[in-house]
Short mmCIF file of C-alpha atoms in Angstrom, two decimals:
data_model
loop_
_atom_site.label_atom_id
_atom_site.label_comp_id
_atom_site.label_asym_id
_atom_site.label_seq_id
_atom_site.Cartn_x
_atom_site.Cartn_y
_atom_site.Cartn_z
CA MET M 710 3.76 -17.26 11.10
CA ASP M 711 2.56 -15.29 14.14
CA ALA M 712 5.80 -15.18 16.09
CA ALA M 713 7.77 -11.94 16.26
CA PRO M 714 10.76 -11.67 13.92
CA SER M 715 14.14 -12.69 15.26
CA THR M 716 15.86 -9.77 16.96
CA ASP M 717 19.18 -10.65 15.34
CA ARG M 718 17.73 -9.17 12.15
CA ILE M 719 17.06 -5.83 13.89
CA ALA M 720 20.03 -3.49 13.98
CA ARG M 721 20.32 -1.59 17.26
CA PRO M 722 21.06 2.12 17.06
CA ALA M 723 24.60 3.15 17.96
CA ILE M 724 24.27 4.74 21.42
CA PRO M 725 27.36 5.15 23.63
CA GLN M 726 27.20 2.49 26.33
CA ALA M 727 28.47 4.75 29.11
CA ALA M 728 25.67 7.25 28.58
CA ILE M 729 22.78 4.87 29.16
CA THR M 730 20.74 3.79 32.14
CA GLN M 731 21.78 0.18 32.85
CA ARG M 732 18.90 -1.29 34.89
CA VAL M 733 15.30 -0.63 33.87
CA VAL M 734 12.43 -2.04 35.93
CA ILE M 735 8.92 -2.01 34.44
CA VAL M 736 6.23 -2.42 37.09
CA GLY M 737 3.13 -3.96 35.54
CA GLY M 738 2.44 -5.77 32.31
CA GLY M 739 -0.63 -5.46 30.12
CA THR M 740 -0.54 -3.35 26.98
CA ALA M 741 1.47 -0.50 28.51
CA GLY M 742 4.10 -2.67 30.17
CA TRP M 743 4.75 -4.92 27.21
CA MET M 744 4.73 -2.04 24.72
CA ALA M 745 7.42 -0.39 26.82
CA ALA M 746 9.40 -3.61 27.19
CA ALA M 747 9.32 -4.40 23.47
CA ALA M 748 10.27 -0.86 22.44
CA LEU M 749 13.12 -0.55 24.93
CA ALA M 750 14.46 -3.96 23.95
CA ARG M 751 14.53 -2.72 20.36
CA PHE M 752 16.12 0.69 20.88
CA VAL M 753 18.34 0.78 23.97
CA PRO M 754 21.80 -0.87 24.01
CA ALA M 755 21.99 -4.60 24.53
CA SER M 756 23.90 -4.07 27.79
CA THR M 757 20.77 -2.57 29.40
CA ARG M 758 19.01 -5.01 31.71
CA ILE M 759 15.24 -4.72 31.27
CA THR M 760 13.02 -6.44 33.82
CA LEU M 761 9.23 -6.50 33.86
CA ILE M 762 7.35 -7.45 37.01
CA GLU M 763 3.74 -8.56 36.79
CA SER M 764 1.34 -10.89 38.52
CA ASP M 765 -1.03 -13.21 36.70
CA ALA M 766 -3.37 -12.75 39.66
CA ILE M 767 -3.86 -9.06 38.85
CA GLY M 768 -6.22 -8.46 35.95
CA THR M 769 -5.84 -5.79 33.29
CA VAL M 770 -8.48 -3.35 32.08
CA GLY M 771 -8.20 -4.46 28.45
CA VAL M 772 -10.80 -2.13 26.89
CA GLY M 773 -8.44 -0.29 24.57
CA GLU M 774 -9.08 -2.31 21.45
CA ALA M 775 -9.34 0.50 18.89
CA THR M 776 -6.37 2.56 17.73
CA ILE M 777 -5.33 5.45 15.52
CA PRO M 778 -2.85 5.31 12.62
CA GLY M 779 0.28 5.94 14.71
CA ILE M 780 0.17 2.32 15.92
CA ARG M 781 1.32 1.27 12.46
CA LEU M 782 4.62 3.09 12.95
CA PHE M 783 5.10 1.51 16.37
CA ASN M 784 4.58 -1.99 14.99
CA GLN M 785 6.84 -1.29 12.02
CA MET M 786 9.64 -0.04 14.27
CA LEU M 787 9.42 -3.32 16.20
CA GLY M 788 9.57 -5.28 12.98
CA LEU M 789 6.07 -6.73 13.32
CA ASP M 790 4.52 -7.87 10.06
CA GLU M 791 1.06 -6.35 9.66
CA ALA M 792 -0.72 -9.50 8.51
CA ALA M 793 0.91 -11.67 11.20
CA PHE M 794 0.03 -9.09 13.85
CA LEU M 795 -3.63 -9.08 12.80
CA ARG M 796 -3.80 -12.87 12.71
CA ALA M 797 -2.28 -13.07 16.20
CA THR M 798 -4.70 -10.52 17.69
CA ASN M 799 -7.92 -11.35 15.80
CA GLY M 800 -7.56 -7.85 14.42
CA SER M 801 -9.36 -5.90 11.73
CA PHE M 802 -8.71 -2.63 9.93
CA LYS M 803 -10.02 0.75 10.97
CA LEU M 804 -10.52 3.71 8.65
CA GLY M 805 -12.16 5.97 11.22
CA ILE M 806 -14.87 6.37 13.86
CA ARG M 807 -18.53 6.83 13.08
CA PHE M 808 -20.27 9.11 15.59
CA GLU M 809 -23.98 8.39 15.78
CA GLY M 810 -26.65 10.39 17.56
CA TRP M 811 -24.43 13.18 18.87
CA SER M 812 -26.62 15.76 17.15
CA GLY M 813 -29.81 13.90 17.99
CA GLU M 814 -31.28 10.52 17.13
CA GLY M 815 -30.66 9.61 13.51
CA SER M 816 -27.70 11.93 13.08
CA GLY M 817 -24.25 10.73 12.22
CA TYR M 818 -20.89 11.58 10.71
CA LEU M 819 -17.49 9.96 10.30
CA HIS M 820 -14.16 11.04 11.71
CA ALA M 821 -12.15 9.34 8.99
CA PHE M 822 -8.38 9.02 8.89
CA GLY M 823 -6.39 10.36 5.97
CA SER M 824 -6.71 13.51 3.93
CA ILE M 825 -9.73 15.52 2.85
CA GLY M 826 -9.38 16.30 -0.84
CA ARG M 827 -6.15 18.10 -1.69
CA GLY M 828 -4.97 21.43 -0.42
CA LEU M 829 -3.58 23.99 -2.84
CA GLY M 830 -0.50 25.84 -1.73
CA LEU M 831 -1.02 27.13 1.80
CA VAL M 832 -4.78 26.66 1.77
CA PRO M 833 -6.31 23.43 3.17
CA PHE M 834 -8.96 21.77 1.03
CA HIS M 835 -11.92 22.48 3.29
CA HIS M 836 -11.66 26.20 2.49
CA TYR M 837 -12.33 25.48 -1.20
CA TRP M 838 -15.19 23.24 -0.14
CA LEU M 839 -16.59 26.09 1.98
CA ARG M 840 -16.26 28.56 -0.88
CA GLY M 841 -18.15 26.12 -3.10
CA GLY M 842 -21.13 26.18 -0.73
CA GLY M 843 -20.19 23.23 1.46
CA ALA M 844 -21.66 24.76 4.60
CA ALA M 845 -25.11 24.43 3.04
CA ASN M 846 -24.56 20.68 2.65
CA PRO M 847 -22.17 19.59 5.43
CA ALA M 848 -22.40 15.88 4.61
CA SER M 849 -20.80 16.56 1.23
CA LEU M 850 -17.42 17.06 2.92
CA TRP M 851 -16.95 13.29 3.23
CA THR M 852 -17.52 12.73 -0.49
CA HIS M 853 -14.02 14.18 -0.93
CA MET M 854 -12.39 11.63 1.42
CA ALA M 855 -11.24 8.28 0.09
CA SER M 856 -11.06 6.80 3.61
CA ALA M 857 -14.61 7.89 4.38
CA GLN M 858 -15.98 6.53 1.11
CA ALA M 859 -14.20 3.21 1.63
CA ALA M 860 -15.31 2.95 5.25
CA MET M 861 -18.99 3.48 4.56
CA ALA M 862 -18.84 1.04 1.63
CA GLY M 863 -17.23 -1.60 3.87
CA ARG M 864 -14.09 -1.75 1.73
CA PHE M 865 -10.41 -1.91 2.58
CA ALA M 866 -6.97 -2.54 1.11
CA PRO M 867 -3.70 -0.68 1.73
CA ASP M 868 -3.96 1.19 -1.56
CA PRO M 869 -0.79 3.30 -1.99
CA GLY M 870 -2.19 5.39 -4.84
CA ARG M 871 0.19 7.17 -7.22
CA PRO M 872 3.08 9.44 -6.19
CA ASP M 873 1.51 12.29 -8.18
CA LEU M 874 -1.99 11.60 -6.88
CA PRO M 875 -1.91 10.04 -3.38
CA SER M 876 -4.88 7.90 -2.43
CA GLY M 877 -5.55 9.77 0.80
CA LEU M 878 -6.11 6.52 2.70
CA ALA M 879 -4.87 6.07 6.25
CA TRP M 880 -5.74 3.27 8.62
CA ALA M 881 -5.36 1.87 12.09
CA TYR M 882 -6.59 -1.34 13.71
CA HIS M 883 -9.10 -2.97 15.99
CA PHE M 884 -7.59 -5.83 17.99
CA ASP M 885 -7.82 -7.87 21.16
CA ALA M 886 -5.66 -5.94 23.62
CA SER M 887 -4.83 -9.01 25.71
CA LEU M 888 -3.62 -10.87 22.62
CA TYR M 889 -1.57 -7.84 21.58
CA ALA M 890 0.11 -7.75 25.00
CA ALA M 891 0.85 -11.48 24.67
CA LEU M 892 2.37 -10.93 21.21
CA LEU M 893 4.55 -8.11 22.53
CA ARG M 894 5.56 -10.25 25.49
CA ARG M 895 6.83 -12.97 23.17
CA HIS M 896 8.65 -10.36 21.14
CA ALA M 897 10.20 -8.67 24.19
CA GLU M 898 11.24 -11.88 25.94
CA GLY M 899 12.80 -13.05 22.68
CA ALA M 900 14.83 -9.84 22.71
CA GLY M 901 16.13 -10.45 26.24
CA VAL M 902 13.55 -8.85 28.55
CA ALA M 903 13.33 -10.73 31.85
CA ARG M 904 9.86 -11.25 33.32
CA ILE M 905 9.35 -11.76 37.04
CA GLU M 906 6.05 -13.16 38.26
CA GLY M 907 4.79 -11.79 41.56
CA ARG M 908 3.14 -9.04 43.54
CA ILE M 909 5.06 -6.05 44.83
CA ALA M 910 4.88 -5.79 48.60
CA SER M 911 6.84 -2.56 49.13
CA VAL M 912 8.81 0.16 47.41
CA ALA M 913 12.04 1.57 48.86
CA ARG M 914 13.43 5.05 48.21
CA ASP M 915 16.95 6.36 48.67
CA ALA M 916 18.03 9.45 50.62
CA ALA M 917 17.30 11.68 47.62
CA GLY M 918 13.75 10.36 47.32
CA ARG M 919 14.41 8.32 44.20
CA ILE M 920 13.11 4.78 43.94
CA GLU M 921 15.86 2.36 44.90
CA HIS M 922 14.16 -0.99 44.64
CA VAL M 923 10.85 -2.81 44.77
CA GLU M 924 10.36 -5.84 46.99
CA LEU M 925 8.04 -8.68 46.04
CA GLU M 926 5.98 -10.87 48.28
CA GLY M 927 8.42 -13.61 49.16
CA GLY M 928 11.32 -11.22 49.66
CA HIS M 929 12.88 -10.80 46.21
CA ARG M 930 14.25 -7.29 45.63
CA GLU M 931 14.62 -5.73 42.20
CA VAL M 932 16.99 -2.76 42.08
CA GLY M 933 16.82 -0.32 39.19
CA ASP M 934 18.20 2.92 37.79
CA LEU M 935 14.95 3.79 35.98
CA PHE M 936 11.48 2.57 36.95
CA ILE M 937 8.53 2.62 34.56
CA ASP M 938 5.14 2.60 36.27
CA CYS M 939 2.63 0.56 34.25
CA SER M 940 0.61 -0.49 37.29
CA GLY M 941 -2.69 0.84 35.93
CA PHE M 942 -5.11 2.96 37.93
CA ARG M 943 -3.33 2.01 41.15
CA ALA M 944 -0.29 4.06 40.04
CA LEU M 945 1.85 2.23 42.59
CA LEU M 946 5.03 4.19 41.96
CA ILE M 947 3.99 7.60 40.62
CA GLY M 948 0.95 7.90 42.89
CA GLU M 949 1.20 5.75 46.03
CA THR M 950 4.96 6.06 46.45
CA LEU M 951 5.90 9.45 44.98
CA ALA M 952 2.52 11.13 45.68
CA GLU M 953 2.51 13.05 42.41
CA PRO M 954 -0.72 15.14 42.33
CA PHE M 955 -3.55 14.10 40.03
CA ASP M 956 -5.26 16.82 37.97
CA ASP M 957 -8.98 15.97 38.00
CA TRP M 958 -10.76 16.91 34.75
CA SER M 959 -14.16 15.48 35.66
CA GLU M 960 -15.83 18.90 35.53
CA LEU M 961 -14.98 18.98 31.84
CA LEU M 962 -15.34 15.27 31.07
CA PRO M 963 -17.74 13.95 33.71
CA CYS M 964 -18.35 10.36 32.56
CA ASP M 965 -16.95 8.27 35.40
CA ARG M 966 -17.98 4.68 34.69
CA ALA M 967 -17.95 2.16 31.88
CA LEU M 968 -19.12 -1.38 31.19
CA ALA M 969 -17.45 -3.68 28.68
CA VAL M 970 -18.72 -6.96 27.24
CA ALA M 971 -17.96 -9.07 24.20
CA GLY M 972 -20.73 -9.79 21.72
CA GLU M 973 -21.23 -11.77 18.55
CA ARG M 974 -19.11 -11.06 15.51
CA ALA M 975 -20.50 -8.44 13.15
CA SER M 976 -21.18 -9.48 9.57
CA PRO M 977 -20.14 -7.90 7.34
CA LEU M 978 -17.23 -6.54 9.34
CA PRO M 979 -17.23 -2.71 9.18
CA PRO M 980 -13.79 -1.07 8.87
CA TYR M 981 -14.61 1.56 11.47
CA THR M 982 -15.42 1.96 15.16
CA ARG M 983 -18.87 3.14 16.21
CA ALA M 984 -19.40 5.70 19.00
CA ILE M 985 -23.13 5.91 19.64
CA ALA M 986 -24.52 8.59 21.94
CA HIS M 987 -27.13 7.68 24.55
CA GLY M 988 -28.95 9.70 27.20
CA ALA M 989 -26.07 9.87 29.69
CA GLY M 990 -22.94 9.20 27.63
CA TRP M 991 -22.05 6.96 24.71
CA ARG M 992 -21.36 3.36 23.79
CA TRP M 993 -18.76 1.77 21.57
CA ARG M 994 -18.78 -1.09 19.07
CA ILE M 995 -15.40 -2.43 17.97
CA PRO M 996 -15.47 -5.15 15.28
CA LEU M 997 -12.89 -7.92 15.64
CA GLN M 998 -12.54 -11.08 13.57
CA HIS M 999 -13.89 -13.32 16.34
CA ARG M 1000 -16.25 -11.04 18.25
CA THR M 1001 -17.47 -7.47 18.73
CA GLY M 1002 -16.15 -5.38 21.59
CA ASN M 1003 -19.03 -3.48 23.21
CA GLY M 1004 -18.96 -0.90 25.93
CA LEU M 1005 -21.05 1.80 27.54
CA VAL M 1006 -19.51 4.96 29.00
CA TYR M 1007 -21.76 6.97 31.32
CA ASP M 1008 -22.08 9.64 33.96
CA SER M 1009 -23.27 7.96 37.18
CA ARG M 1010 -25.13 11.12 38.21
CA TYR M 1011 -27.57 10.51 35.37
CA LEU M 1012 -27.58 6.73 34.99
CA SER M 1013 -27.46 3.98 37.61
CA ASP M 1014 -25.25 0.91 37.20
CA ASP M 1015 -28.28 -1.35 36.74
CA GLU M 1016 -29.76 0.96 34.12
CA ALA M 1017 -26.41 1.08 32.34
CA THR M 1018 -26.18 -2.71 32.27
CA ASP M 1019 -29.69 -3.00 30.83
CA ARG M 1020 -28.96 -0.35 28.23
CA LEU M 1021 -25.75 -2.04 27.11
CA LEU M 1022 -27.18 -5.55 26.90
CA THR M 1023 -30.32 -4.37 25.11
CA ALA M 1024 -28.21 -2.65 22.46
CA LEU M 1025 -26.00 -5.68 21.72
CA GLY M 1026 -28.20 -7.10 18.99
CA GLY M 1027 -27.08 -10.63 19.92
CA GLU M 1028 -25.88 -12.78 22.79
CA ALA M 1029 -23.35 -11.43 25.28
CA MET M 1030 -20.19 -13.47 25.81
CA GLY M 1031 -20.12 -13.23 29.58
CA ASP M 1032 -21.18 -10.61 32.07
CA PRO M 1033 -20.37 -6.92 31.55
CA ARG M 1034 -17.15 -5.88 33.29
CA PRO M 1035 -17.44 -2.64 35.29
CA LEU M 1036 -14.81 0.09 35.25
CA ARG M 1037 -14.76 3.19 37.43
CA PHE M 1038 -12.47 6.10 36.65
CA ILE M 1039 -11.78 9.78 37.05
CA THR M 1040 -10.70 11.60 33.92
CA GLY M 1041 -7.42 13.43 34.37
CA ARG M 1042 -3.67 12.97 34.58
CA ARG M 1043 -0.69 13.02 36.91
CA ARG M 1044 0.65 16.55 36.91
CA ARG M 1045 4.06 15.19 35.96
CA ALA M 1046 4.53 11.87 34.22
CA TRP M 1047 8.27 11.74 35.01
CA VAL M 1048 9.27 12.26 38.65
CA GLY M 1049 12.80 11.48 39.79
CA ASN M 1050 13.74 8.16 38.25
CA CYS M 1051 10.14 7.08 37.63
CA VAL M 1052 8.16 7.45 34.39
CA ALA M 1053 4.44 6.65 34.32
CA LEU M 1054 2.79 5.16 31.23
CA GLY M 1055 -0.75 4.11 30.46
CA LEU M 1056 -3.39 4.33 33.18
CA ALA M 1057 -0.73 5.09 35.78
CA ALA M 1058 -0.14 8.40 33.95
CA GLY M 1059 -3.83 9.24 33.67
CA PHE M 1060 -7.07 8.42 31.92
CA LEU M 1061 -8.91 9.89 28.96
CA GLU M 1062 -12.02 7.97 27.94
CA PRO M 1063 -11.62 6.00 24.69
CA LEU M 1064 -13.87 8.26 22.63
CA GLU M 1065 -11.15 8.92 20.04
CA SER M 1066 -9.13 5.73 20.64
CA THR M 1067 -6.15 7.58 22.12
CA SER M 1068 -5.27 5.30 25.06
CA ILE M 1069 -2.74 3.15 23.24
CA HIS M 1070 -1.41 6.17 21.37
CA LEU M 1071 -0.61 7.92 24.66
CA ILE M 1072 1.39 4.87 25.74
CA GLN M 1073 3.21 4.91 22.42
CA SER M 1074 4.00 8.62 22.51
CA GLY M 1075 5.15 8.38 26.13
CA ILE M 1076 7.58 5.63 25.13
CA ALA M 1077 8.83 7.60 22.12
CA ARG M 1078 9.34 10.68 24.29
CA LEU M 1079 11.21 8.63 26.89
CA LEU M 1080 13.57 7.34 24.22
CA GLU M 1081 14.08 10.89 22.98
CA TYR M 1082 15.11 11.98 26.49
CA TRP M 1083 16.74 8.72 27.53
CA PRO M 1084 18.73 9.49 30.70
CA GLY M 1085 22.49 9.26 30.94
CA PRO M 1086 24.54 8.47 34.04
CA THR M 1087 23.45 11.79 35.58
CA LEU M 1088 19.77 12.58 35.32
CA GLN M 1089 19.32 16.07 33.87
CA GLN M 1090 16.30 17.81 35.38
CA THR M 1091 16.03 20.15 32.39
CA GLU M 1092 15.37 17.12 30.19
CA VAL M 1093 12.85 15.69 32.62
CA ASP M 1094 11.09 19.07 32.61
CA ALA M 1095 11.03 19.08 28.80
CA TYR M 1096 9.50 15.60 28.80
CA ASN M 1097 6.79 16.72 31.21
CA ARG M 1098 6.01 19.91 29.26
CA LEU M 1099 5.56 17.98 26.02
CA THR M 1100 3.45 15.35 27.77
CA GLU M 1101 1.20 18.00 29.28
CA THR M 1102 0.73 19.71 25.91
CA GLU M 1103 -0.27 16.43 24.28
CA TRP M 1104 -2.75 15.49 27.00
CA LEU M 1105 -4.34 18.95 27.03
CA GLY M 1106 -4.78 18.90 23.26
CA ILE M 1107 -6.52 15.52 23.36
CA ARG M 1108 -8.62 16.61 26.35
CA ASP M 1109 -9.90 19.64 24.41
CA PHE M 1110 -10.68 17.48 21.36
CA LEU M 1111 -12.79 15.15 23.51
CA ILE M 1112 -14.59 18.05 25.19
CA LEU M 1113 -15.54 19.37 21.74
CA HIS M 1114 -17.63 16.25 21.06
CA TYR M 1115 -19.64 16.77 24.23
CA HIS M 1116 -19.97 20.53 23.93
CA ALA M 1117 -21.15 20.61 20.32
CA ASN M 1118 -24.07 18.26 20.82
CA ALA M 1119 -27.74 18.77 19.93
CA ARG M 1120 -29.43 16.27 22.25
CA ALA M 1121 -32.23 17.11 24.66
CA GLU M 1122 -31.40 14.97 27.74
CA PRO M 1123 -30.23 16.74 30.93
CA PHE M 1124 -26.72 15.26 30.68
CA TRP M 1125 -26.29 16.70 27.20
CA THR M 1126 -27.85 20.09 27.90
CA GLU M 1127 -25.45 20.42 30.84
CA ARG M 1128 -22.51 19.66 28.53
CA ARG M 1129 -23.47 22.57 26.27
CA THR M 1130 -23.49 25.06 29.14
CA VAL M 1131 -20.33 24.11 31.06
CA PRO M 1132 -17.59 26.74 30.52
CA LEU M 1133 -14.88 25.55 28.16
CA PRO M 1134 -11.13 25.83 28.60
CA ASP M 1135 -9.87 29.07 27.05
CA SER M 1136 -7.81 27.06 24.58
CA LEU M 1137 -10.90 25.32 23.17
CA THR M 1138 -13.03 28.49 23.20
CA ALA M 1139 -10.41 30.24 21.08
CA ARG M 1140 -10.14 27.32 18.66
CA ILE M 1141 -13.89 27.15 18.09
CA ALA M 1142 -14.12 30.94 17.59
CA LEU M 1143 -11.29 30.85 15.05
CA PHE M 1144 -13.04 28.12 13.09
CA ARG M 1145 -16.46 29.80 13.22
CA ALA M 1146 -15.01 32.96 11.70
CA ASN M 1147 -13.37 31.73 8.50
CA GLY M 1148 -12.72 28.02 8.93
CA ARG M 1149 -9.18 28.36 10.24
CA ILE M 1150 -7.68 25.60 12.38
CA GLN M 1151 -4.51 26.37 14.26
CA ARG M 1152 -2.53 23.29 15.17
CA GLU M 1153 -0.41 23.80 18.25
CA GLY M 1154 3.08 22.36 17.79
CA ASP M 1155 3.08 18.59 17.40
CA GLU M 1156 -0.36 18.03 18.94
CA LEU M 1157 -1.96 14.76 17.94
CA PHE M 1158 -5.05 15.82 16.03
CA ALA M 1159 -4.41 17.76 12.83
CA GLU M 1160 -6.66 19.98 10.69
CA PRO M 1161 -8.72 17.18 9.05
CA ALA M 1162 -9.70 15.76 12.44
CA TRP M 1163 -10.81 19.08 13.93
CA ALA M 1164 -12.66 20.02 10.72
CA GLN M 1165 -14.61 16.76 10.61
CA VAL M 1166 -15.76 16.89 14.22
CA MET M 1167 -16.70 20.57 14.12
CA ILE M 1168 -18.55 20.30 10.83
CA GLY M 1169 -20.02 16.92 11.73
CA GLN M 1170 -21.49 18.35 14.92
CA GLY M 1171 -22.81 21.57 13.46
CA ILE M 1172 -20.04 24.15 13.95
CA LEU M 1173 -19.94 25.83 10.55
CA PRO M 1174 -17.72 28.76 9.52
CA ALA M 1175 -19.16 32.07 8.40
CA GLY M 1176 -16.52 32.40 5.70
CA HIS M 1177 -13.38 30.85 4.24
CA HIS M 1178 -9.72 31.61 3.65
CA ALA M 1179 -9.41 34.62 1.34
CA LEU M 1180 -6.77 32.89 -0.80
CA ALA M 1181 -9.33 30.26 -1.80
CA ASP M 1182 -10.89 32.99 -3.97
CA ALA M 1183 -7.91 32.79 -6.33
CA LEU M 1184 -9.65 30.09 -8.37
CA SER M 1185 -12.30 31.12 -10.85
CA ALA M 1186 -15.78 29.68 -10.42
CA ASP M 1187 -15.18 27.19 -13.24
CA GLU M 1188 -11.78 26.19 -11.83
CA LEU M 1189 -13.34 25.67 -8.41
CA ASP M 1190 -16.09 23.45 -9.83
CA ASP M 1191 -13.53 21.37 -11.72
CA PHE M 1192 -11.32 21.07 -8.66
CA LEU M 1193 -14.14 19.93 -6.37
CA SER M 1194 -15.42 17.50 -8.99
CA LEU M 1195 -11.92 16.04 -9.39
CA THR M 1196 -11.52 15.36 -5.66
CA ARG M 1197 -14.97 13.76 -5.46
CA ARG M 1198 -14.21 11.48 -8.39
CA HIS M 1199 -10.82 10.56 -6.95
CA ALA M 1200 -12.30 9.56 -3.57
CA ALA M 1201 -15.02 7.49 -5.23
CA GLN M 1202 -12.57 5.79 -7.59
CA VAL M 1203 -10.13 4.86 -4.82
CA ALA M 1204 -12.93 3.33 -2.75
CA SER M 1205 -14.49 1.49 -5.69
CA ARG M 1206 -11.30 -0.38 -6.60
CA LEU M 1207 -10.86 -1.82 -3.10
CA PRO M 1208 -12.13 -5.28 -2.09
CA THR M 1209 -14.55 -5.66 0.78
CA HIS M 1210 -13.05 -5.56 4.24
CA ASP M 1211 -14.11 -9.18 4.86
CA ALA M 1212 -12.56 -10.34 1.58
CA PHE M 1213 -9.24 -8.63 2.28
CA LEU M 1214 -9.04 -10.07 5.79
CA ALA M 1215 -9.91 -13.55 4.54
CA ALA M 1216 -7.22 -13.37 1.84
CA HIS M 1217 -4.41 -11.83 3.87
CA CYS M 1218 -4.97 -11.71 7.64
CA ALA M 1219 -7.51 -14.35 8.66
CA ALA M 1220 -7.07 -15.43 12.27
CA PRO M 1221 -6.59 -19.17 12.73
CA ALA M 1222 -9.66 -21.09 13.82
CA GLN M 1223 -8.19 -22.00 17.21
CA LYS M 1224 -8.08 -18.32 18.17
CA VAL M 1225 -11.81 -17.86 17.70
CA ALA M 1226 -13.61 -17.44 21.03
CA PRO M 1227 -16.42 -19.93 21.76
#
């Protein structure tokens, strides 16, 4: 059954009623708005009135159809069954992202989820791989990853492995974002969220500059204690009303346009996203049960809109389901995501292109952080400042990870040669230098991407260390050979015992026929 589970089976956390904001107004629906509504309905006290305002006449961007593994935790916390969620959203499984052509035509590597081999003590696995001569054969790194082996073989099942020998698998999803928002809407409304249909005509502020109410066309006023801005690129509250500055990162990430179009279903269905470099950017392919999501991201200085459309449609490999939808954007973020009694989520907070499928994650982490700093009857600025510091750290870490892909390219076109010469942020320069020396990766706090992610992208795009961690020399040559052989065999064995991705979906998560697009 696709419906969300009954909320009377979900125990609410014990939070003192007097210490909680009582009226929450979410401005805008879509993925961000309904994720916020569903999560708040699950975690804040039942006495809190949650209202979401959206207009059916205002479209949503809807290009964020690929995710990273954190979405599993979000769905679990809402009580969403995985198979029912995938059936409702025409979803498929995702074991990673395959980057094609970033080091020139014909090149490719996988950023797979999950672990690489097994670390020993304080030393991550890739140092033993480096000591064993891995830098001379970079592609061999992925033979030690169960997720990578399964992805490239087109296999998937949620294999838990053994407690003493974990499988190393981790997964996320591809899904139809509009269907996901609809699923969350049903879930949230079933938990008591009130939806108001209409366009907002004006926003009123009190004497202290806080948002007091929003007024809809037709005169209805919605008063709130906390407002959540999910109004997309317009940023109605955080931008138009509160005038929070926008930090423009287009010098570092210059792609400013995208086209999105649905294409025919892939067969067999690969359990990974594809990110394929072209002369002025990259294009995506996201396999769903009923169709393939296709898009082309580009820098308009190097590619015209007409040329981009031709390039996208030529690369489809089948019929397009409609005309490509254009999207214009500036990469960057609001300097503060929480201002006064307004918190911005999703595109209202900023935009990072979907190269590493982080858009939905940033919504999710913003919601989790808001719940961590949920305001009491008196808003504490120190807590708002903490929220904004953590948000900034997360966005900067993801920004640097995306820049790495562009910087470490080996293509000959002017767009790509420019990307190699643009000065990097000091934070990324230091990280690359540290890795080049002896393969060390320093993770800053709770930043999103951990050591396996950074290692795969650096090695996959030709940044190879000169040495390795000295403690990796503790193994004898024979012990090292046995250890590397063991991790290779383990990855191959895990992948080989999984069914094909298509077979697993058909047996457990097949979308009903009426949800298949014509």
